[in-house]
Coordinates of C-alpha atoms in Angstrom, one line a residue:
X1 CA 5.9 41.2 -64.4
X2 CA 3.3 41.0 -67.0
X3 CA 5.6 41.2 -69.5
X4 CA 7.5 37.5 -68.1
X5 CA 4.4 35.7 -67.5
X6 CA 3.3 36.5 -71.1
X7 CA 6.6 35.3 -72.3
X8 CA 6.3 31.8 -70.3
X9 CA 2.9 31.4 -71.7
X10 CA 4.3 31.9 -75.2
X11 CA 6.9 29.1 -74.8
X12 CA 3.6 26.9 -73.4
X13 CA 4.6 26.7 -69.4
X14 CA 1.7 26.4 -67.9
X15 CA -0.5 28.7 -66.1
X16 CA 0.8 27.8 -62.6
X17 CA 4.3 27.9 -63.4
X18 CA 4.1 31.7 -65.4
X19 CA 2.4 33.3 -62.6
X20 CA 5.1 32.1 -60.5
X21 CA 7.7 33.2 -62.5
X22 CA 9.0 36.6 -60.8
X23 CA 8.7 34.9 -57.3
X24 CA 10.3 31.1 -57.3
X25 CA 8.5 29.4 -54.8
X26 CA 9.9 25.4 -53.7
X27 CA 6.9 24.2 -55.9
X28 CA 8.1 26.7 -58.8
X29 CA 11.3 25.5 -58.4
X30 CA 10.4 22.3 -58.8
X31 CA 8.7 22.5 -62.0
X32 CA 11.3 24.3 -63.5
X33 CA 13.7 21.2 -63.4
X34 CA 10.7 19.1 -65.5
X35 CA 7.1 18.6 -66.0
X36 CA 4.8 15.6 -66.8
X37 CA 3.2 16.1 -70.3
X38 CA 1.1 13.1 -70.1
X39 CA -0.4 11.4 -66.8
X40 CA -2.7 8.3 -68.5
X41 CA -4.4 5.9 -65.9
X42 CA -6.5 2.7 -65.8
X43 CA -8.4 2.2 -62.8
X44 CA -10.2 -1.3 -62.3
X45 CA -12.3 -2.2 -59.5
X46 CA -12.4 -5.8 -58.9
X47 CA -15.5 -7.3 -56.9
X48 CA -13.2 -7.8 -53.8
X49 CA -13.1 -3.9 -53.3
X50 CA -9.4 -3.6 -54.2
X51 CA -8.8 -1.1 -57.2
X52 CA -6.0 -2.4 -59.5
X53 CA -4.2 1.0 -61.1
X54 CA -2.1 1.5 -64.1
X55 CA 0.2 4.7 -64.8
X56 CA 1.9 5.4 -67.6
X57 CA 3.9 9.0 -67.0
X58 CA 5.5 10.4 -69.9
X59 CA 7.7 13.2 -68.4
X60 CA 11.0 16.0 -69.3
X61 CA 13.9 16.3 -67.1
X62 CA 14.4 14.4 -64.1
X63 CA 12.1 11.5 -63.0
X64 CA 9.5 13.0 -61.0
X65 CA 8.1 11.8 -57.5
X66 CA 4.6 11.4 -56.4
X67 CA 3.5 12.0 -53.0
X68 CA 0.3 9.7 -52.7
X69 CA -3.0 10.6 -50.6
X70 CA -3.1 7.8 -47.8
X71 CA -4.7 9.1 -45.4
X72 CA -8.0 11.3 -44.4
X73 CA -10.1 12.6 -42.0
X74 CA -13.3 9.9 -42.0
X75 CA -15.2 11.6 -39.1
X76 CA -14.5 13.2 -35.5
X77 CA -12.9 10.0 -33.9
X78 CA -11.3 8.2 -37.3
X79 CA -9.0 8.8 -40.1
X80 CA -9.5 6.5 -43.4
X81 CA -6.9 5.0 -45.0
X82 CA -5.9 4.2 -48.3
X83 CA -3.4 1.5 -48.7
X84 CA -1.2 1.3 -51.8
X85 CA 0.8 -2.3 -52.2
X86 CA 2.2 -4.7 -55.1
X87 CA 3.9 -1.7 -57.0
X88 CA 5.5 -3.6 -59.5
X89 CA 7.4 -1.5 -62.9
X90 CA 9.5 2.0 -63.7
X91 CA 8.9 3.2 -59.9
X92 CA 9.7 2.2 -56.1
X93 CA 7.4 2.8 -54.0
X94 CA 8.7 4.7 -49.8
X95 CA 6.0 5.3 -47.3
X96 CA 3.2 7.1 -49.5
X97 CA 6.0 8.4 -52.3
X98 CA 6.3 6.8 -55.8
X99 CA 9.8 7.7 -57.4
X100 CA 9.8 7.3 -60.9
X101 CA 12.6 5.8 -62.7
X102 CA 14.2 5.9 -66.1
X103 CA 14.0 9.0 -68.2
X104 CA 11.2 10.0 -70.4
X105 CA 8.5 7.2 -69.9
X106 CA 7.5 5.2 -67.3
X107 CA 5.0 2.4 -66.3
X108 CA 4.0 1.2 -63.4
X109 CA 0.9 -0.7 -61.9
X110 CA -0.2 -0.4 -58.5
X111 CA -3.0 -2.0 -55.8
X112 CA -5.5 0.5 -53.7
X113 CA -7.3 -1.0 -50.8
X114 CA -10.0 1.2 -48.8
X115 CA -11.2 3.2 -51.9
X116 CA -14.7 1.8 -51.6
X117 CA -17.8 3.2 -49.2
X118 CA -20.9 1.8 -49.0
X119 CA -23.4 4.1 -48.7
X120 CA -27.1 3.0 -48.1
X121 CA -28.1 1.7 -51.7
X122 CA -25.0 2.3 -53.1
X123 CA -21.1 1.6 -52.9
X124 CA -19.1 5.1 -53.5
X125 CA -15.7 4.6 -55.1
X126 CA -13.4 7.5 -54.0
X127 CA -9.7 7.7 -55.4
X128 CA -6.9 10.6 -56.2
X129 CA -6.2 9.4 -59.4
X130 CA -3.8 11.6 -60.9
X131 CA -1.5 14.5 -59.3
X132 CA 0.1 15.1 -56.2
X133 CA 3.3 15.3 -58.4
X134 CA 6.4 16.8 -57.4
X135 CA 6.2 18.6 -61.1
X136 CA 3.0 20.6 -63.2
X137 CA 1.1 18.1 -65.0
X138 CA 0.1 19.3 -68.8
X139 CA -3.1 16.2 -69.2
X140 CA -4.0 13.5 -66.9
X141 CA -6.3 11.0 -68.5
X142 CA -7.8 8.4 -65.8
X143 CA -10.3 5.8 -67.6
X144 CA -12.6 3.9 -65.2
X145 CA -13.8 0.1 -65.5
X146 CA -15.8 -1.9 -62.5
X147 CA -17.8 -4.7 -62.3
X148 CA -21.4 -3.0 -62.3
X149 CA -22.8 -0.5 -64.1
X150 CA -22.1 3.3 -62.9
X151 CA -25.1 4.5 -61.1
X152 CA -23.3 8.2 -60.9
X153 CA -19.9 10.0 -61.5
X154 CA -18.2 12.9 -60.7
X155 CA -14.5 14.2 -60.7
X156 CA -12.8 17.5 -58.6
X157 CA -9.4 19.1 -59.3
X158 CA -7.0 21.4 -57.4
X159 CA -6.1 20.7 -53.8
X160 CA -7.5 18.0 -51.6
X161 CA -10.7 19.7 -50.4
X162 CA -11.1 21.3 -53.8
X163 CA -14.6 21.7 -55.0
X164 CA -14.2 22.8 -58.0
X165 CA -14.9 20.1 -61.0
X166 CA -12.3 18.6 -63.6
X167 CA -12.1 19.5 -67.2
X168 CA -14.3 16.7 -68.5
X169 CA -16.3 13.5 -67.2
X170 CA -18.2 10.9 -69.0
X171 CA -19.5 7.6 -69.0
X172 CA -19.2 5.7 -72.4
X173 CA -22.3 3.7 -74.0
X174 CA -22.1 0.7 -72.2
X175 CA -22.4 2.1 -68.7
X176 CA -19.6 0.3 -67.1
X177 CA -16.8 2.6 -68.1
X178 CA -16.1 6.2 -67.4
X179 CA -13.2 8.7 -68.3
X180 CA -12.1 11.9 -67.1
X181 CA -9.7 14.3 -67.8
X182 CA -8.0 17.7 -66.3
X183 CA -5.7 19.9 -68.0
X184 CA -2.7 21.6 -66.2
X185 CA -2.6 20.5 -62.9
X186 CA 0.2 22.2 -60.3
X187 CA 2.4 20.7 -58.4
X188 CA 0.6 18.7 -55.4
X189 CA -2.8 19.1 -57.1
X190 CA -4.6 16.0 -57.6
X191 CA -8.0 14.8 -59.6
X192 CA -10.2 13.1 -57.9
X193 CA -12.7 10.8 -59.0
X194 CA -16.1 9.6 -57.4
X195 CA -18.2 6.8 -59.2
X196 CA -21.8 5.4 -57.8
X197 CA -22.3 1.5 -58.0
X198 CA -25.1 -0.6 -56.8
X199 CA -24.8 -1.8 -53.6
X200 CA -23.2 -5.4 -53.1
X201 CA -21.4 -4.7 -56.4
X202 CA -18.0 -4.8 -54.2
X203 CA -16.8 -6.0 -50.8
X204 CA -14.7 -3.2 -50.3
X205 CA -15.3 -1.3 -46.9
X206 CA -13.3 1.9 -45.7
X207 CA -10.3 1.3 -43.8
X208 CA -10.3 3.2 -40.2
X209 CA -7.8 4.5 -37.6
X210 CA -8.7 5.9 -34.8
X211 CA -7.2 9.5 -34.6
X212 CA -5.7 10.6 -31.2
X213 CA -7.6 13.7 -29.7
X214 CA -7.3 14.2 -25.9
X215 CA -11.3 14.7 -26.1
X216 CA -12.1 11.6 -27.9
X217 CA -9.6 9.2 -25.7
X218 CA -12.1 10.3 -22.2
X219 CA -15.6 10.1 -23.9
X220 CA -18.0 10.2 -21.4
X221 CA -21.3 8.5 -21.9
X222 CA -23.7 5.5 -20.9
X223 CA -20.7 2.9 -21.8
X224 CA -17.6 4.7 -20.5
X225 CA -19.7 6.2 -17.5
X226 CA -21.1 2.9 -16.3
X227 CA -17.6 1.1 -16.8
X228 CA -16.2 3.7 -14.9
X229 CA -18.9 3.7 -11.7
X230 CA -18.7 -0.2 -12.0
X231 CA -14.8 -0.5 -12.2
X232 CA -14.4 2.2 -9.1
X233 CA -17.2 0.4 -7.0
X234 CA -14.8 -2.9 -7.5
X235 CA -11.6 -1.4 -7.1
X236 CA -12.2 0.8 -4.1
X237 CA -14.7 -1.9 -2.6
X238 CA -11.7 -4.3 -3.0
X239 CA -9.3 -1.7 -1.3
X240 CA -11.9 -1.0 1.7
X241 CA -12.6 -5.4 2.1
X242 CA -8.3 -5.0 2.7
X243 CA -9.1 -2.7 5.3
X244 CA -11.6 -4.9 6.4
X245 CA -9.6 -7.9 6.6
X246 CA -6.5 -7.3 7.2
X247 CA -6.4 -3.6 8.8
X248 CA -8.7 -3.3 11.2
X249 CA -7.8 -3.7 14.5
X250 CA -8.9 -6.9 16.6
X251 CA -12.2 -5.2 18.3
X252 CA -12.5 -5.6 22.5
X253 CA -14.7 -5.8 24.8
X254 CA -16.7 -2.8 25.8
X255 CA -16.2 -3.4 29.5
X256 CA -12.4 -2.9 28.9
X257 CA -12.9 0.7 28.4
X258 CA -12.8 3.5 31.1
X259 CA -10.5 5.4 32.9
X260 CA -7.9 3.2 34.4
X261 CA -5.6 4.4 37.3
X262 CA -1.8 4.1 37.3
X263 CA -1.1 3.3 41.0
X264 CA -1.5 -0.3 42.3
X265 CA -0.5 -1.0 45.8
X266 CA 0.6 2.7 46.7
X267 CA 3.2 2.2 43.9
X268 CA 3.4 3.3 39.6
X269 CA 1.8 0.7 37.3
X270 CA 0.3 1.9 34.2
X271 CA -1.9 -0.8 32.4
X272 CA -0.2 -3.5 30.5
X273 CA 3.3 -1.9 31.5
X274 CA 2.8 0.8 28.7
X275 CA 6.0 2.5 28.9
X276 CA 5.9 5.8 27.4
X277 CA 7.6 5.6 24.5
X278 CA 5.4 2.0 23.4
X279 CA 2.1 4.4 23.8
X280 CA 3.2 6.1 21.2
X281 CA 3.8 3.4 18.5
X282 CA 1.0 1.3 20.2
X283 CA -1.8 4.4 19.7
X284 CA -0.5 6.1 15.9
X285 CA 1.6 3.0 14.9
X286 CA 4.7 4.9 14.2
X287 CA 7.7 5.3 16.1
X288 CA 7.8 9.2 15.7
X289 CA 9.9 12.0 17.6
X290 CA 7.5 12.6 20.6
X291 CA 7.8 8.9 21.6
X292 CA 11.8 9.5 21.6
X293 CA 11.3 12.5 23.5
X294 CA 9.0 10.9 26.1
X295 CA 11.7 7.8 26.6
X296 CA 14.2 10.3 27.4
X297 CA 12.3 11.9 29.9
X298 CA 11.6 8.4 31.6
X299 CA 15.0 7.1 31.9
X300 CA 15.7 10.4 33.8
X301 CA 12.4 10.0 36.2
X302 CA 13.4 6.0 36.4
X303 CA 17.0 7.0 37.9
X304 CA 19.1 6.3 34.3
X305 CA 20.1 10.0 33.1
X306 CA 20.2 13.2 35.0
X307 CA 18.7 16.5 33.5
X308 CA 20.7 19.6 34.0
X309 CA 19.3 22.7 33.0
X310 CA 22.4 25.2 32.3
X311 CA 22.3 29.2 33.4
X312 CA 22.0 31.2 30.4
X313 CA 22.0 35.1 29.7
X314 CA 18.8 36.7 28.4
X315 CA 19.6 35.8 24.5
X316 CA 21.2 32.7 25.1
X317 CA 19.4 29.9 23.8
X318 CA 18.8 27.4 26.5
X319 CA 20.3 24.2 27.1
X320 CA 20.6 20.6 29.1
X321 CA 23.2 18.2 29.9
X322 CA 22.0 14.3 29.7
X323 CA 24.6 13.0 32.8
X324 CA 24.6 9.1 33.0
X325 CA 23.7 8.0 36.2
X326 CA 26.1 5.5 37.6
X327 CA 25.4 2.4 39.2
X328 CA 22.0 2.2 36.8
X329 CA 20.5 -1.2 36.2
X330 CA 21.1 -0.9 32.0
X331 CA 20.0 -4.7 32.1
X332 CA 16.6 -3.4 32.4
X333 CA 15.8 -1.1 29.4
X334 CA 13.6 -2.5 26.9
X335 CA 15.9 -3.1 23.5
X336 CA 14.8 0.4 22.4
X337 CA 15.7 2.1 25.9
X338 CA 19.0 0.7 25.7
X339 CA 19.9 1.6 21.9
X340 CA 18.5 5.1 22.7
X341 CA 20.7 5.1 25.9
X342 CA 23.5 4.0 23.8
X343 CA 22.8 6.8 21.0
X344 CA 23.0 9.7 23.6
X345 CA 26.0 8.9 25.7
X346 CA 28.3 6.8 23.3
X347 CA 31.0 6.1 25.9
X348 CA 30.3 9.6 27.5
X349 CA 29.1 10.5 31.1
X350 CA 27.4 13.6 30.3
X351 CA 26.2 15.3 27.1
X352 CA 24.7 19.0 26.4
X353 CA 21.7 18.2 24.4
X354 CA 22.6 21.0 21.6
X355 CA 25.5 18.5 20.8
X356 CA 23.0 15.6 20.0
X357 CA 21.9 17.8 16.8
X358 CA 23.1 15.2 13.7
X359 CA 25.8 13.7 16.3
X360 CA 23.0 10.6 17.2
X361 CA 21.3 10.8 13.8
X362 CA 23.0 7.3 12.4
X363 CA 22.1 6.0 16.2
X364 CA 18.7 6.7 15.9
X365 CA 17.5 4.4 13.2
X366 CA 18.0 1.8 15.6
X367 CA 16.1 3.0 18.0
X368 CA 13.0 3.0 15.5
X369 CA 13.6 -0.6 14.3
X370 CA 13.8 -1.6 18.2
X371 CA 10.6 0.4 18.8
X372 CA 9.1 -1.4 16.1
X373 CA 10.3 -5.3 17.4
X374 CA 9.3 -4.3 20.8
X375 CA 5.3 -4.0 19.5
X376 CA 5.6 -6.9 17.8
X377 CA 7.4 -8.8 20.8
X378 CA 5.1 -7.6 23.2
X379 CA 2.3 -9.1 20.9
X380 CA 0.1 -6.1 19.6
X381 CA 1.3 -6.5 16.3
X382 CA 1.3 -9.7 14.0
X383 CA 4.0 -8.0 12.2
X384 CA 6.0 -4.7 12.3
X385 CA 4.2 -1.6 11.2
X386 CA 6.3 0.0 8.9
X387 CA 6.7 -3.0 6.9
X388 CA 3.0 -3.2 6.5
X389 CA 2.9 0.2 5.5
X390 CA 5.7 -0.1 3.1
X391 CA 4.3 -3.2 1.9
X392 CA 0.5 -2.0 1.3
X393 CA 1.7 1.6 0.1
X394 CA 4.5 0.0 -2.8
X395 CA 1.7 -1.7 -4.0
X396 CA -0.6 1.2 -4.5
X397 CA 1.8 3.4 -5.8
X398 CA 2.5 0.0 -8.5
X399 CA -1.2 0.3 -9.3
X400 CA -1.2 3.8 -9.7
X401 CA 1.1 3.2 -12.0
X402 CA -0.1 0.7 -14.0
X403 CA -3.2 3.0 -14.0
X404 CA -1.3 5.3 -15.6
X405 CA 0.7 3.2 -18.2
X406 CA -3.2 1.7 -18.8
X407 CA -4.7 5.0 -19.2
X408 CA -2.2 6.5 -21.8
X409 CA -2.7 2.5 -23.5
X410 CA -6.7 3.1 -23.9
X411 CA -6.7 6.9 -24.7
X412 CA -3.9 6.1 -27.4
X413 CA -6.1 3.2 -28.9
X414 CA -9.5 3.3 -27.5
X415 CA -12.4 6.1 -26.5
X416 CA -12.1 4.4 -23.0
X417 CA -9.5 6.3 -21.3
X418 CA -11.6 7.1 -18.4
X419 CA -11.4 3.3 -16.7
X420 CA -7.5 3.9 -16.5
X421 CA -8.5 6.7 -14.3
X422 CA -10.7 4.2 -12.1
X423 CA -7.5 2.3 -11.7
X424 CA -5.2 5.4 -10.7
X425 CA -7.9 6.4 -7.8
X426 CA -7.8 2.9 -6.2
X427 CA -4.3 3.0 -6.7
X428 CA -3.5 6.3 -4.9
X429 CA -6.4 5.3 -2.2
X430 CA -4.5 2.0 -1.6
X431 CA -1.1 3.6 -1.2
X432 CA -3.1 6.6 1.3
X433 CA -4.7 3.5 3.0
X434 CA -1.6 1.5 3.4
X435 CA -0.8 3.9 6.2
X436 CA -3.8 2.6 7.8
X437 CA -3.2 -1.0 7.1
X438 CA -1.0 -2.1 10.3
X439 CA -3.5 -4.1 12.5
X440 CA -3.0 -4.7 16.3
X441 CA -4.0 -8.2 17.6
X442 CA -6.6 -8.4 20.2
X443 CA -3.8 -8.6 23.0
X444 CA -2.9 -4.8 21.3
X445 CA -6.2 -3.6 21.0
X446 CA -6.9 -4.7 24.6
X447 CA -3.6 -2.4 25.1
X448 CA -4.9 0.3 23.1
X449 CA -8.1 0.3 25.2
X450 CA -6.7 0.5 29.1
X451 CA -3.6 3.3 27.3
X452 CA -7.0 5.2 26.4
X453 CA -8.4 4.7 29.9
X454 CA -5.1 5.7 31.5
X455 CA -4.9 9.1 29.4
X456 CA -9.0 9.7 30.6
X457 CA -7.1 9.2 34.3
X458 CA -4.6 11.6 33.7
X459 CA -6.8 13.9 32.9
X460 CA -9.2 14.1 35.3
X461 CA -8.8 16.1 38.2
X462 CA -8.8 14.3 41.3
X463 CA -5.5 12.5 41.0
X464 CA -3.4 11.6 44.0
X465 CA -5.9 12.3 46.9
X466 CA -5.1 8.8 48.3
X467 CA -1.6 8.7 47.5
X468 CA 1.0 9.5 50.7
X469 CA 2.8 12.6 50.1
X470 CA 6.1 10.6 50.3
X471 CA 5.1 9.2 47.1
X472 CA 3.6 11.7 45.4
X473 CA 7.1 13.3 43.9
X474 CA 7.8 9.9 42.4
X475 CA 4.9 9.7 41.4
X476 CA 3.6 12.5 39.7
X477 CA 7.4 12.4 37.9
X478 CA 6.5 9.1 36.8
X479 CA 3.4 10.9 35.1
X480 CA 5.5 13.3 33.6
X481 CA 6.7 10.6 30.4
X482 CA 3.3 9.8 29.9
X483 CA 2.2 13.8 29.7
X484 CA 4.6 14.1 27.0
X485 CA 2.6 11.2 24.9
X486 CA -0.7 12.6 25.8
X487 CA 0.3 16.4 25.0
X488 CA -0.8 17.8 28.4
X489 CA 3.2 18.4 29.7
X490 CA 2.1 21.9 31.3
X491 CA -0.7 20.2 33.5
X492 CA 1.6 17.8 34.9
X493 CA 4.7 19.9 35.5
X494 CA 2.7 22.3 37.1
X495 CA 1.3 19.5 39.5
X496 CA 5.1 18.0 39.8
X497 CA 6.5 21.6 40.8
X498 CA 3.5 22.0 43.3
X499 CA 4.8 19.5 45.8
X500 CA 7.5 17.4 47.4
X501 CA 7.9 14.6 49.7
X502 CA 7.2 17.1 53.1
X503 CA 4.5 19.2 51.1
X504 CA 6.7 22.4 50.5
X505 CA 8.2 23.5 47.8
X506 CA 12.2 22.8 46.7
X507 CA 14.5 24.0 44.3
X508 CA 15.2 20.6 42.7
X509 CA 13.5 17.1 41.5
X510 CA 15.6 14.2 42.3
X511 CA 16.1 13.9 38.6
X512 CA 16.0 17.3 37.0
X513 CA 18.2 20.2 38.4
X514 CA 18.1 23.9 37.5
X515 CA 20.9 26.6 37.4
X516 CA 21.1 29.0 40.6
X517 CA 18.5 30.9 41.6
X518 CA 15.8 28.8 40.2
X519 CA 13.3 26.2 41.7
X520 CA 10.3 24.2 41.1
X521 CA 8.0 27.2 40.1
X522 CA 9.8 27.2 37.4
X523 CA 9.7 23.5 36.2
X524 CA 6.6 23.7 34.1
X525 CA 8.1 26.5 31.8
X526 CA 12.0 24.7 31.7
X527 CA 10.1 21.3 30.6
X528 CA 7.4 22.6 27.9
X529 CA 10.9 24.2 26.7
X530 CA 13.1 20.9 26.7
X531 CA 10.4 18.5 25.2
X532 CA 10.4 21.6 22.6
X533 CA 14.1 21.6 22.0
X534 CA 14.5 17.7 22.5
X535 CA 12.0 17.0 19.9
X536 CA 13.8 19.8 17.4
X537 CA 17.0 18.0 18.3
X538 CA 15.7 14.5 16.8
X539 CA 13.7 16.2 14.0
X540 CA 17.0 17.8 12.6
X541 CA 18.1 14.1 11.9
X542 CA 17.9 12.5 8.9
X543 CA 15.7 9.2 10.4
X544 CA 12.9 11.7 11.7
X545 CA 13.0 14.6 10.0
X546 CA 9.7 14.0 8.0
X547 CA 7.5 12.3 10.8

């Protein structure tokens, strides 16, 4: 090996390329197809900070290319640039690569702006000169002129971050001028120069870009930190004055709370003429599974449907038929009774309740959106609830959004990343609060307030004491609906199952009728089942699945 790079010495390669001789690297390769015996520069800096450059390359083989240094690391949140325009002679100029052209010699002249610093009493003039050529370079010459007098030089050769100083530097007797030189520089190697000038002799200033760095784009201090506390006070004060205004429920009177009683003359009357399946919408504002499971039960206990429980062996799951009682007053049902109604039987008299699994699911859409006009119809809502929730939650979830298109935008270009975050919190709390955004009028809140006192009745012990025991069957079963709404089902079909018209027990209700060998003692256990298995019937469809 010795032997070769003696013998590439001898025919005057350079250095670089005869210790690279037994192993061709790309950059060997390269300066085996040419090199660049003469690199010779001029360098003027005008008093506008722009340095005006002249090259003259003299060069063997094919016309080399120089990759120029545009760009550096300034500090831990910029890079500096160095901008190279107006190339004008033997050489085009692509991105931050100078192609020579011709064969042999070429001259070119060139503009650098950003080369200049200003540092405290003096301007610093920073420049590659020479190198970062595709080929070794044998001399590079670069002479110096500005428009003070040179208050210091110095010059570095090798890589980028080399320290180590070039072959010769010197001012010449005037103190305006200065030349350097280096001898056999590699491929990619450059000479820097750095000159001292007074300050004010230029106007030229560093040119900055802010560098992307996930640390840097969420900086967190006195600036950012009090942006951000000032932007989330406005943002989520501005979500909680919507609440204010436009979600919060109409307030009543204090006197209109209590427990109310549902009998009135001997007869049923909840408050208002809450019907079960209304409670539900009216107190959670959603039309949901239990409030279909609850209308079910009272159309059977109002005389529209008939509940048949049917025998079943030990592992048998259970099951109902729904049987359409005739002769029924369908003129009566609310809109959402009838379209439910309409969705069990379609055109049948009877219907086992494990065929309504996905058989109703297209039906019961309907019965939401006639939930949803009834509340609004019956004046407790200004406008349908879902919509309002729709509405209130599509615009958070466009904030959000926007927060995080804004967020990426200002940690791309800024340090102030952390106010797009104060947008993506009030945008996620506005689409979480636009569940909470439908508002009942007064004339629903008033509702709300007697529904409340009527579930406080239910639940207090001493129900029915005044109420003939003729009654009480119809009545209790009446209760039954509202149980189902109120989650207390066991309570009340344990009091339904305790007593009949005469005050002894039976093996039937009027509207719900067990297989052979079963009677009421049984009730409470066959209706916690059949709310169960109603309500999994409706969740398996598409409309309900997730509420």
């Amino acid at each position: 090996m010795a032997t070769i790079a003696t013998f590439a010495l001898a025919l005057g390669a350079s250095p670089a390329l005869a210790a690279g001789t037994a192993h061709t690297s790309p950059g060997t390769a390269a300066a085996l197809a040419g090199k660049i015996k003469s690199d010779a520069l001029e360098l003027e800096l005008r008093q506008d900070g722009v340095l005006h450059v002249k090259e003259t390359v003299t060069f063997d083989g094919t016309a080399p290319t120089r990759k120029l240094v545009d760009r550096t690391r300034y500090d831990d949140s910029d890079d500096r640039l160095y901008q190279v325009v107006n190339l004008k002679g033997d050489a085009t100029l692509t991105g931050a690569t100078i192609t020579v052209k011709g064969s042999g010699t070429a001259k070119f002249e060139y503009d650098v702006k950003g080369a200049v610093t200003p540092l405290g009493d003096v301007q610093e003039l920073r420049w590659y000169a020479a190198g970062g050529w595709s080929v070794p370079v044998d001399l590079a010459k670069v002479k110096v002129t500005g428009p003070a007098q040179l208050q210091s030089l110095s010059c570095f050769a090798g890589v980028l971050s080399s320290a180590i100083g070039c072959t010769t530097a010197s001012p010449d007797h005037t103190g305006v001028e200065a030349e350097f030189e280096q001898q056999g520089l590699g491929p990619d190697e450059v000479l820097t120069v750095v000159i001292g000038y007074p300050n004010g002799a230029t106007k030229g200033a560093p040119i900055l870009e802010r560098r992307f760095e996930l640390s840097n784009a969420f900086t967190l201090n006195a600036v950012t930190g009090g942006a951000l506390a000032g932007l989330l006070v406005l943002l989520l004060g501005g979500v909680g004055l919507l609440y204010w205004t436009r979600g919060r429920d109409a307030r009543v009177v204090g006197h209109e709370s209590g427990a109310l009683s549902g009998v009135s003359n001997g007869h049923f009357a909840p408050p208002d003429g809450v019907r079960p399946g209304q409670i539900g919408t009216l107190v959670d504002e959603q039309a949901d599974v239990i409030d279909v499971t609850a209308t079910i039960v009272d159309l059977a206990v109002r005389g529209y449907l008939g509940i048949d429980e049917q025998p079943r062996q030990t592992y048998d799951a259970p099951d109902w038929v729904l049987v359409r009682m005739p002769n029924a007053d369908l003129k009566a049902l609310q809109s959402y009774e009838r379209a439910l109604y309409d969705a069990i039987f379609d055109g049948r008299d009877a219907v086992p309740l494990s065929h309504l699994k996905g058989t109703f699911a297209s039906k019961l859409s309907k019965v939401r959106d006639a939930l949803y006009r009834d509340v609004v119809a019956q004046g407790w809502f200004a406008r349908r609830p879902d919509t309002v929730r729709t509405r209130w939650t599509t615009l958070g979830v466009l904030l959000t959004a926007a927060g995080v298109l804004g967020t990426v935008a200002l940690a791309w270009f800024t340090t102030y990343g952390l106010l797009g975050l104060a947008v993506i919190i009030a945008g996620a709390a506005l689409a979480v609060g636009g569940q909470y955004m439908p508002a009942k009028t007064s004339k629903g809140a008033a509702a709300l307030a007697h529904t409340l006192g009527f579930r406080e009745y239910l639940a207090s012990g001493d129900i029915g004491a005044d109420v003939p025991p003729s009654q009480r069957v119809e009545l209790f079963s009446r209760y039954l609906p509202y149980a189902v709404i109120f989650d207390s089902v066991d309570r009340w079909a344990r009091v339904v199952s305790s007593i009949t018209g005469n005050g002894g027990q039976a093996d039937n209700l009027y509207w719900y009728h067990g297989p052979a060998e079963w009677d009421l003692s049984k009730f409470a256990d066959s209706m916690r089942t059949f709310t169960m298995t109603t309500s999994g019937a409706i969740s398996s469809s598409r409309q309900f699945r997730s509420l």
